[in-house]
PDB file of C-alpha atoms in Angstrom:
ATOM      1  CA  UNK P 108     -71.779   5.770   1.885  1.00  0.00           C
ATOM      2  CA  UNK P 109     -70.921   8.087   5.177  1.00  0.00           C
ATOM      3  CA  UNK P 110     -67.034   9.402   5.512  1.00  0.00           C
ATOM      4  CA  UNK P 111     -65.389  10.024   8.420  1.00  0.00           C
ATOM      5  CA  UNK P 112     -61.800  11.217   8.684  1.00  0.00           C
ATOM      6  CA  UNK P 113     -59.291   9.224  10.052  1.00  0.00           C
ATOM      7  CA  UNK P 114     -55.778  10.822   9.674  1.00  0.00           C
ATOM      8  CA  UNK P 115     -54.127   8.345  12.399  1.00  0.00           C
ATOM      9  CA  UNK P 116     -55.942   5.317  10.753  1.00  0.00           C
ATOM     10  CA  UNK P 117     -53.216   2.240   9.834  1.00  0.00           C
ATOM     11  CA  UNK P 118     -53.404  -1.084   9.934  1.00  0.00           C
ATOM     12  CA  UNK P 119     -56.757  -3.526   9.493  1.00  0.00           C
ATOM     13  CA  UNK P 120     -58.945  -1.984  12.242  1.00  0.00           C
ATOM     14  CA  UNK P 121     -60.037   1.905  13.625  1.00  0.00           C
ATOM     15  CA  UNK P 122     -61.323   3.172  16.540  1.00  0.00           C
ATOM     16  CA  UNK P 123     -64.002   6.450  16.022  1.00  0.00           C
ATOM     17  CA  UNK P 124     -63.894   9.467  18.166  1.00  0.00           C
ATOM     18  CA  UNK P 125     -66.246   9.739  20.724  1.00  0.00           C
ATOM     19  CA  UNK P 126     -67.562  12.289  18.877  1.00  0.00           C
ATOM     20  CA  UNK P 127     -67.822  10.385  14.999  1.00  0.00           C
ATOM     21  CA  UNK P 128     -69.093   7.262  17.270  1.00  0.00           C
ATOM     22  CA  UNK P 129     -71.817   9.296  18.561  1.00  0.00           C
ATOM     23  CA  UNK P 130     -73.104  10.518  15.340  1.00  0.00           C
ATOM     24  CA  UNK P 131     -72.230   7.282  13.972  1.00  0.00           C
ATOM     25  CA  UNK P 132     -74.420   5.514  15.736  1.00  0.00           C
ATOM     26  CA  UNK P 133     -77.041   7.922  17.555  1.00  0.00           C
ATOM     27  CA  UNK P 134     -77.322  10.795  14.436  1.00  0.00           C
ATOM     28  CA  UNK P 135     -77.377   8.161  11.840  1.00  0.00           C
ATOM     29  CA  UNK P 136     -78.427   5.105  13.672  1.00  0.00           C
ATOM     30  CA  UNK P 137     -75.628   2.162  12.362  1.00  0.00           C
ATOM     31  CA  UNK P 138     -75.061  -1.033  13.673  1.00  0.00           C
ATOM     32  CA  UNK P 139     -72.920  -3.540  13.635  1.00  0.00           C
ATOM     33  CA  UNK P 140     -71.972  -4.780   9.853  1.00  0.00           C
ATOM     34  CA  UNK P 141     -72.773  -1.597   8.627  1.00  0.00           C
ATOM     35  CA  UNK P 142     -70.470  -0.140   6.081  1.00  0.00           C
ATOM     36  CA  UNK P 143     -68.444   3.559   6.599  1.00  0.00           C
ATOM     37  CA  UNK P 144     -66.115   5.040   4.645  1.00  0.00           C
ATOM     38  CA  UNK P 145     -63.022   6.450   5.974  1.00  0.00           C
ATOM     39  CA  UNK P 146     -60.149   9.088   4.410  1.00  0.00           C
ATOM     40  CA  UNK P 147     -56.835   9.083   6.117  1.00  0.00           C
ATOM     41  CA  UNK P 148     -56.207  13.043   4.369  1.00  0.00           C
ATOM     42  CA  UNK P 149     -53.314  11.732   2.040  1.00  0.00           C
ATOM     43  CA  UNK P 150     -55.253   9.910  -0.646  1.00  0.00           C
ATOM     44  CA  UNK P 151     -56.337   6.824   0.986  1.00  0.00           C
ATOM     45  CA  UNK P 152     -60.170   5.672   0.985  1.00  0.00           C
ATOM     46  CA  UNK P 153     -60.954   2.907   2.918  1.00  0.00           C
ATOM     47  CA  UNK P 154     -64.379   0.739   3.302  1.00  0.00           C
ATOM     48  CA  UNK P 155     -64.821  -0.251   6.583  1.00  0.00           C
ATOM     49  CA  UNK P 156     -67.050  -2.576   8.529  1.00  0.00           C
ATOM     50  CA  UNK P 157     -68.526  -1.658  12.002  1.00  0.00           C
ATOM     51  CA  UNK P 158     -67.613  -3.918  14.783  1.00  0.00           C
ATOM     52  CA  UNK P 159     -69.314  -3.018  17.896  1.00  0.00           C
ATOM     53  CA  UNK P 160     -72.000  -0.046  18.891  1.00  0.00           C
ATOM     54  CA  UNK P 161     -69.551   1.303  21.678  1.00  0.00           C
ATOM     55  CA  UNK P 162     -70.703   5.330  21.731  1.00  0.00           C
ATOM     56  CA  UNK P 163     -67.818   6.129  22.749  1.00  0.00           C
ATOM     57  CA  UNK P 164     -65.089   4.137  20.860  1.00  0.00           C
ATOM     58  CA  UNK P 165     -67.056   2.575  17.982  1.00  0.00           C
ATOM     59  CA  UNK P 166     -64.432  -0.325  16.178  1.00  0.00           C
ATOM     60  CA  UNK P 167     -64.336   0.100  12.238  1.00  0.00           C
ATOM     61  CA  UNK P 168     -62.867  -2.880  10.752  1.00  0.00           C
ATOM     62  CA  UNK P 169     -61.498  -2.019   7.327  1.00  0.00           C
ATOM     63  CA  UNK P 170     -61.953  -4.321   4.497  1.00  0.00           C
ATOM     64  CA  UNK P 171     -61.085  -2.757   1.695  1.00  0.00           C
ATOM     65  CA  UNK P 172     -58.099   0.067   0.889  1.00  0.00           C
ATOM     66  CA  UNK P 173     -57.965   2.132  -2.662  1.00  0.00           C
ATOM     67  CA  UNK P 174     -54.593   4.574  -2.670  1.00  0.00           C
ATOM     68  CA  UNK P 175     -54.585   7.453  -4.417  1.00  0.00           C
ATOM     69  CA  UNK P 176     -58.261   8.290  -4.502  1.00  0.00           C
ATOM     70  CA  UNK P 177     -59.301  10.964  -6.878  1.00  0.00           C
ATOM     71  CA  UNK P 178     -56.049  12.467  -7.428  1.00  0.00           C
ATOM     72  CA  UNK P 179     -55.840  14.702  -9.633  1.00  0.00           C
ATOM     73  CA  UNK P 180     -53.055  15.955 -12.428  1.00  0.00           C
ATOM     74  CA  UNK P 181     -52.470  19.335 -11.063  1.00  0.00           C
ATOM     75  CA  UNK P 182     -51.385  21.750  -7.578  1.00  0.00           C
ATOM     76  CA  UNK P 183     -53.101  23.949  -7.255  1.00  0.00           C
ATOM     77  CA  UNK P 184     -51.971  26.903  -3.983  1.00  0.00           C
ATOM     78  CA  UNK P 185     -54.054  29.633  -3.569  1.00  0.00           C
ATOM     79  CA  UNK P 186     -52.965  32.175  -1.295  1.00  0.00           C
ATOM     80  CA  UNK P 187     -55.535  34.980  -0.180  1.00  0.00           C
ATOM     81  CA  UNK P 188     -56.513  37.622   2.156  1.00  0.00           C
ATOM     82  CA  UNK P 189     -58.435  36.611   4.991  1.00  0.00           C
ATOM     83  CA  UNK P 190     -61.942  38.708   4.504  1.00  0.00           C
ATOM     84  CA  UNK P 191     -63.336  41.248   7.329  1.00  0.00           C
ATOM     85  CA  UNK P 192     -66.334  38.469   7.745  1.00  0.00           C
ATOM     86  CA  UNK P 193     -64.698  35.496   8.568  1.00  0.00           C
ATOM     87  CA  UNK P 194     -67.831  33.812   7.266  1.00  0.00           C
ATOM     88  CA  UNK P 195     -67.099  34.566   4.111  1.00  0.00           C
ATOM     89  CA  UNK P 196     -63.673  33.504   4.510  1.00  0.00           C
ATOM     90  CA  UNK P 197     -65.140  30.063   5.780  1.00  0.00           C
ATOM     91  CA  UNK P 198     -67.030  29.770   2.431  1.00  0.00           C
ATOM     92  CA  UNK P 199     -64.434  29.684   0.350  1.00  0.00           C
ATOM     93  CA  UNK P 200     -62.550  27.426   2.281  1.00  0.00           C
ATOM     94  CA  UNK P 201     -66.003  25.125   2.039  1.00  0.00           C
ATOM     95  CA  UNK P 202     -66.116  25.557  -1.860  1.00  0.00           C
ATOM     96  CA  UNK P 203     -62.673  25.418  -3.054  1.00  0.00           C
ATOM     97  CA  UNK P 204     -62.314  22.299  -0.563  1.00  0.00           C
ATOM     98  CA  UNK P 205     -65.679  20.790  -2.290  1.00  0.00           C
ATOM     99  CA  UNK P 206     -63.926  21.493  -5.486  1.00  0.00           C
ATOM    100  CA  UNK P 207     -60.393  20.830  -5.268  1.00  0.00           C
ATOM    101  CA  UNK P 208     -57.456  22.654  -3.768  1.00  0.00           C
ATOM    102  CA  UNK P 209     -54.514  22.008  -2.518  1.00  0.00           C
ATOM    103  CA  UNK P 210     -53.020  24.181  -0.405  1.00  0.00           C
ATOM    104  CA  UNK P 211     -53.956  27.726   0.981  1.00  0.00           C
ATOM    105  CA  UNK P 212     -52.305  30.290   2.843  1.00  0.00           C
ATOM    106  CA  UNK P 213     -54.320  33.304   4.309  1.00  0.00           C
ATOM    107  CA  UNK P 214     -52.455  36.361   2.696  1.00  0.00           C
ATOM    108  CA  UNK P 215     -52.193  39.759   4.978  1.00  0.00           C
ATOM    109  CA  UNK P 216     -52.231  42.654   2.768  1.00  0.00           C
ATOM    110  CA  UNK P 217     -51.350  46.171   3.339  1.00  0.00           C
ATOM    111  CA  UNK P 218     -55.057  47.167   2.813  1.00  0.00           C
ATOM    112  CA  UNK P 219     -56.028  43.864   4.357  1.00  0.00           C
ATOM    113  CA  UNK P 220     -59.212  44.691   6.625  1.00  0.00           C
ATOM    114  CA  UNK P 221     -58.366  41.621   9.185  1.00  0.00           C
ATOM    115  CA  UNK P 222     -54.979  41.127  10.133  1.00  0.00           C
ATOM    116  CA  UNK P 223     -54.920  37.013  12.355  1.00  0.00           C
ATOM    117  CA  UNK P 224     -56.694  34.338  11.387  1.00  0.00           C
ATOM    118  CA  UNK P 225     -57.530  31.297  13.855  1.00  0.00           C
ATOM    119  CA  UNK P 226     -57.209  28.016  11.806  1.00  0.00           C
ATOM    120  CA  UNK P 227     -58.478  25.694  14.852  1.00  0.00           C
ATOM    121  CA  UNK P 228     -62.207  26.219  13.260  1.00  0.00           C
ATOM    122  CA  UNK P 229     -61.134  26.555   9.557  1.00  0.00           C
ATOM    123  CA  UNK P 230     -59.633  23.342  10.035  1.00  0.00           C
ATOM    124  CA  UNK P 231     -63.075  21.680  11.361  1.00  0.00           C
ATOM    125  CA  UNK P 232     -64.452  23.798   7.747  1.00  0.00           C
ATOM    126  CA  UNK P 233     -61.980  21.901   5.746  1.00  0.00           C
ATOM    127  CA  UNK P 234     -62.839  18.449   7.148  1.00  0.00           C
ATOM    128  CA  UNK P 235     -66.824  18.984   7.065  1.00  0.00           C
ATOM    129  CA  UNK P 236     -66.175  19.794   3.355  1.00  0.00           C
ATOM    130  CA  UNK P 237     -63.707  16.613   2.498  1.00  0.00           C
ATOM    131  CA  UNK P 238     -66.583  14.535   4.081  1.00  0.00           C
ATOM    132  CA  UNK P 239     -69.689  16.178   2.216  1.00  0.00           C
ATOM    133  CA  UNK P 240     -67.457  16.017  -1.177  1.00  0.00           C
ATOM    134  CA  UNK P 241     -66.186  12.742  -0.741  1.00  0.00           C
ATOM    135  CA  UNK P 242     -62.151  13.750  -0.971  1.00  0.00           C
ATOM    136  CA  UNK P 243     -59.336  12.117   0.362  1.00  0.00           C
ATOM    137  CA  UNK P 244     -56.645  14.306  -0.161  1.00  0.00           C
ATOM    138  CA  UNK P 245     -57.138  17.362   3.144  1.00  0.00           C
ATOM    139  CA  UNK P 246     -55.854  20.626   2.168  1.00  0.00           C
ATOM    140  CA  UNK P 247     -52.904  22.129   3.219  1.00  0.00           C
ATOM    141  CA  UNK P 248     -53.971  25.118   5.091  1.00  0.00           C
ATOM    142  CA  UNK P 249     -50.870  27.450   6.671  1.00  0.00           C
ATOM    143  CA  UNK P 250     -50.646  29.702   8.794  1.00  0.00           C
ATOM    144  CA  UNK P 251     -51.377  33.838   7.990  1.00  0.00           C
ATOM    145  CA  UNK P 252     -47.631  35.310   5.962  1.00  0.00           C
ATOM    146  CA  UNK P 253     -47.355  38.793   5.628  1.00  0.00           C
ATOM    147  CA  UNK P 254     -47.281  39.766   1.653  1.00  0.00           C
ATOM    148  CA  UNK P 255     -43.918  40.287   1.036  1.00  0.00           C
ATOM    149  CA  UNK P 256     -42.435  37.605   3.280  1.00  0.00           C
ATOM    150  CA  UNK P 257     -45.254  35.320   0.460  1.00  0.00           C
ATOM    151  CA  UNK P 258     -44.469  36.709  -2.954  1.00  0.00           C
ATOM    152  CA  UNK P 259     -39.709  36.579  -1.572  1.00  0.00           C
ATOM    153  CA  UNK P 260     -40.027  32.989  -1.324  1.00  0.00           C
ATOM    154  CA  UNK P 261     -38.979  30.352  -4.007  1.00  0.00           C
ATOM    155  CA  UNK P 262     -42.140  28.593  -5.241  1.00  0.00           C
ATOM    156  CA  UNK P 263     -42.380  26.086  -7.968  1.00  0.00           C
ATOM    157  CA  UNK P 264     -44.628  26.262 -11.212  1.00  0.00           C
ATOM    158  CA  UNK P 265     -46.385  28.624 -12.529  1.00  0.00           C
ATOM    159  CA  UNK P 266     -47.080  32.165 -10.587  1.00  0.00           C
ATOM    160  CA  UNK P 267     -50.575  34.794 -11.047  1.00  0.00           C
ATOM    161  CA  UNK P 268     -51.442  37.985  -9.486  1.00  0.00           C
ATOM    162  CA  UNK P 269     -55.549  38.361  -9.869  1.00  0.00           C
ATOM    163  CA  UNK P 270     -55.302  42.219 -10.290  1.00  0.00           C
ATOM    164  CA  UNK P 271     -57.861  44.028 -11.772  1.00  0.00           C
ATOM    165  CA  UNK P 272     -56.835  48.170 -11.669  1.00  0.00           C
ATOM    166  CA  UNK P 273     -54.851  49.510 -14.204  1.00  0.00           C
ATOM    167  CA  UNK P 274     -55.379  48.334 -17.594  1.00  0.00           C
ATOM    168  CA  UNK P 275     -55.842  45.077 -19.223  1.00  0.00           C
ATOM    169  CA  UNK P 276     -55.210  42.201 -17.480  1.00  0.00           C
ATOM    170  CA  UNK P 277     -54.486  38.849 -20.011  1.00  0.00           C
ATOM    171  CA  UNK P 278     -57.528  36.294 -18.562  1.00  0.00           C
ATOM    172  CA  UNK P 279     -56.086  33.543 -15.950  1.00  0.00           C
ATOM    173  CA  UNK P 280     -58.274  30.636 -18.262  1.00  0.00           C
ATOM    174  CA  UNK P 281     -55.581  32.094 -21.185  1.00  0.00           C
ATOM    175  CA  UNK P 282     -52.369  32.057 -19.381  1.00  0.00           C
ATOM    176  CA  UNK P 283     -52.493  28.693 -17.646  1.00  0.00           C
ATOM    177  CA  UNK P 284     -51.751  25.495 -18.573  1.00  0.00           C
ATOM    178  CA  UNK P 285     -52.948  21.877 -17.362  1.00  0.00           C
ATOM    179  CA  UNK P 286     -51.026  19.968 -15.244  1.00  0.00           C
ATOM    180  CA  UNK P 287     -48.868  22.034 -13.540  1.00  0.00           C
ATOM    181  CA  UNK P 288     -48.115  23.369 -10.329  1.00  0.00           C
ATOM    182  CA  UNK P 289     -49.727  26.499  -9.515  1.00  0.00           C
ATOM    183  CA  UNK P 290     -49.952  29.291  -7.288  1.00  0.00           C
ATOM    184  CA  UNK P 291     -52.195  32.184  -7.581  1.00  0.00           C
ATOM    185  CA  UNK P 292     -52.759  35.741  -5.121  1.00  0.00           C
ATOM    186  CA  UNK P 293     -56.031  36.636  -4.511  1.00  0.00           C
ATOM    187  CA  UNK P 294     -55.914  40.024  -2.491  1.00  0.00           C
ATOM    188  CA  UNK P 295     -58.432  41.950  -0.413  1.00  0.00           C
ATOM    189  CA  UNK P 296     -61.759  43.726  -0.601  1.00  0.00           C
ATOM    190  CA  UNK P 297     -59.915  47.193  -1.814  1.00  0.00           C
ATOM    191  CA  UNK P 298     -57.249  44.825  -4.152  1.00  0.00           C
ATOM    192  CA  UNK P 299     -53.708  44.691  -4.195  1.00  0.00           C
ATOM    193  CA  UNK P 300     -52.123  48.035  -3.524  1.00  0.00           C
ATOM    194  CA  UNK P 301     -49.831  48.684  -7.113  1.00  0.00           C
ATOM    195  CA  UNK P 302     -46.646  48.193  -4.738  1.00  0.00           C
ATOM    196  CA  UNK P 303     -47.668  44.605  -4.167  1.00  0.00           C
ATOM    197  CA  UNK P 304     -48.322  44.332  -7.462  1.00  0.00           C
ATOM    198  CA  UNK P 305     -44.911  45.696  -8.479  1.00  0.00           C
ATOM    199  CA  UNK P 306     -43.402  43.159  -5.593  1.00  0.00           C
ATOM    200  CA  UNK P 307     -44.916  40.524  -7.084  1.00  0.00           C
ATOM    201  CA  UNK P 308     -44.314  41.068 -10.865  1.00  0.00           C
ATOM    202  CA  UNK P 309     -40.447  41.545  -9.779  1.00  0.00           C
ATOM    203  CA  UNK P 310     -40.422  37.813  -8.058  1.00  0.00           C
ATOM    204  CA  UNK P 311     -41.822  36.034 -11.068  1.00  0.00           C
ATOM    205  CA  UNK P 312     -45.330  36.423 -10.466  1.00  0.00           C
ATOM    206  CA  UNK P 313     -47.856  37.212 -14.035  1.00  0.00           C
ATOM    207  CA  UNK P 314     -50.862  39.765 -13.528  1.00  0.00           C
ATOM    208  CA  UNK P 315     -53.719  37.573 -14.728  1.00  0.00           C
ATOM    209  CA  UNK P 316     -57.771  38.847 -14.580  1.00  0.00           C
ATOM    210  CA  UNK P 317     -60.684  36.734 -13.084  1.00  0.00           C
ATOM    211  CA  UNK P 318     -63.401  38.445 -15.582  1.00  0.00           C
ATOM    212  CA  UNK P 319     -64.784  41.531 -16.086  1.00  0.00           C
ATOM    213  CA  UNK P 320     -67.193  41.952 -13.443  1.00  0.00           C
ATOM    214  CA  UNK P 321     -65.362  43.103  -9.538  1.00  0.00           C
ATOM    215  CA  UNK P 322     -65.177  39.687  -7.702  1.00  0.00           C
ATOM    216  CA  UNK P 323     -65.937  39.895  -3.760  1.00  0.00           C
ATOM    217  CA  UNK P 324     -62.459  38.570  -2.358  1.00  0.00           C
ATOM    218  CA  UNK P 325     -63.672  34.581  -1.576  1.00  0.00           C
ATOM    219  CA  UNK P 326     -65.803  35.264  -4.830  1.00  0.00           C
ATOM    220  CA  UNK P 327     -62.246  36.090  -6.663  1.00  0.00           C
ATOM    221  CA  UNK P 328     -60.908  32.627  -4.984  1.00  0.00           C
ATOM    222  CA  UNK P 329     -63.640  30.385  -6.012  1.00  0.00           C
ATOM    223  CA  UNK P 330     -63.492  31.381  -9.656  1.00  0.00           C
ATOM    224  CA  UNK P 331     -59.898  30.864  -9.855  1.00  0.00           C
ATOM    225  CA  UNK P 332     -60.652  27.968  -8.086  1.00  0.00           C
ATOM    226  CA  UNK P 333     -62.232  26.485 -10.578  1.00  0.00           C
ATOM    227  CA  UNK P 334     -61.182  27.741 -13.232  1.00  0.00           C
ATOM    228  CA  UNK P 335     -57.843  25.825 -13.134  1.00  0.00           C
ATOM    229  CA  UNK P 336     -60.750  22.872 -12.723  1.00  0.00           C
ATOM    230  CA  UNK P 337     -61.751  22.985 -15.854  1.00  0.00           C
ATOM    231  CA  UNK P 338     -58.457  23.698 -17.250  1.00  0.00           C
ATOM    232  CA  UNK P 339     -57.310  20.195 -16.142  1.00  0.00           C
ATOM    233  CA  UNK P 340     -60.499  18.776 -16.516  1.00  0.00           C
ATOM    234  CA  UNK P 341     -60.395  19.695 -20.120  1.00  0.00           C
ATOM    235  CA  UNK P 342     -57.157  17.992 -20.645  1.00  0.00           C
ATOM    236  CA  UNK P 343     -58.443  14.615 -19.105  1.00  0.00           C
ATOM    237  CA  UNK P 344     -61.155  14.592 -22.362  1.00  0.00           C
TER     238      UNK P 344
END
């Protein structure tokens, strides 16, 4: 069933935007009485029924509502250096949204190749991934932040910095515990500088490995996200 993102949804009726109305009626060829799903992005999943076929303001009557749809037992915040090729960063956002992530912060590091990101396009990527993977929670996308400011801020839960240089580091999967609030730092293609690693560890971050292979930034972010998902899936079983 088609999922629509409806962050302003309240009450028992919702009006699709002109773009969504056209998509629903012209592309999907839906008609009055057909059912759709809507999410408010904060855990609410709604089943609705098309009330008309207005291509500009298609009305949906809400017939069922489920709270905390797909709510997970953990919270994951990934702070990651934006890639030089923005398409790779968008790919990271798309895949981690599909897997399940709660918060993302673009992290500007000493060796960052990209030092500015525009969030408008990135938000669209996240919403499209939410709809495709039937997610009821919209991941928080923060504005970019420089490394020192980010690691100096007080944060709850477990904190890790994924690092590949200077010796062996414990695998992330052996460090993380299920059911926790977890923050993971992912560096740029040139990795974090030794000074940044020192700064992070002084602020309570533990170094962690994502495996023996040298991963691209966006791949490392996805591996970290999937690792946490598997750890927490194991707890459920």
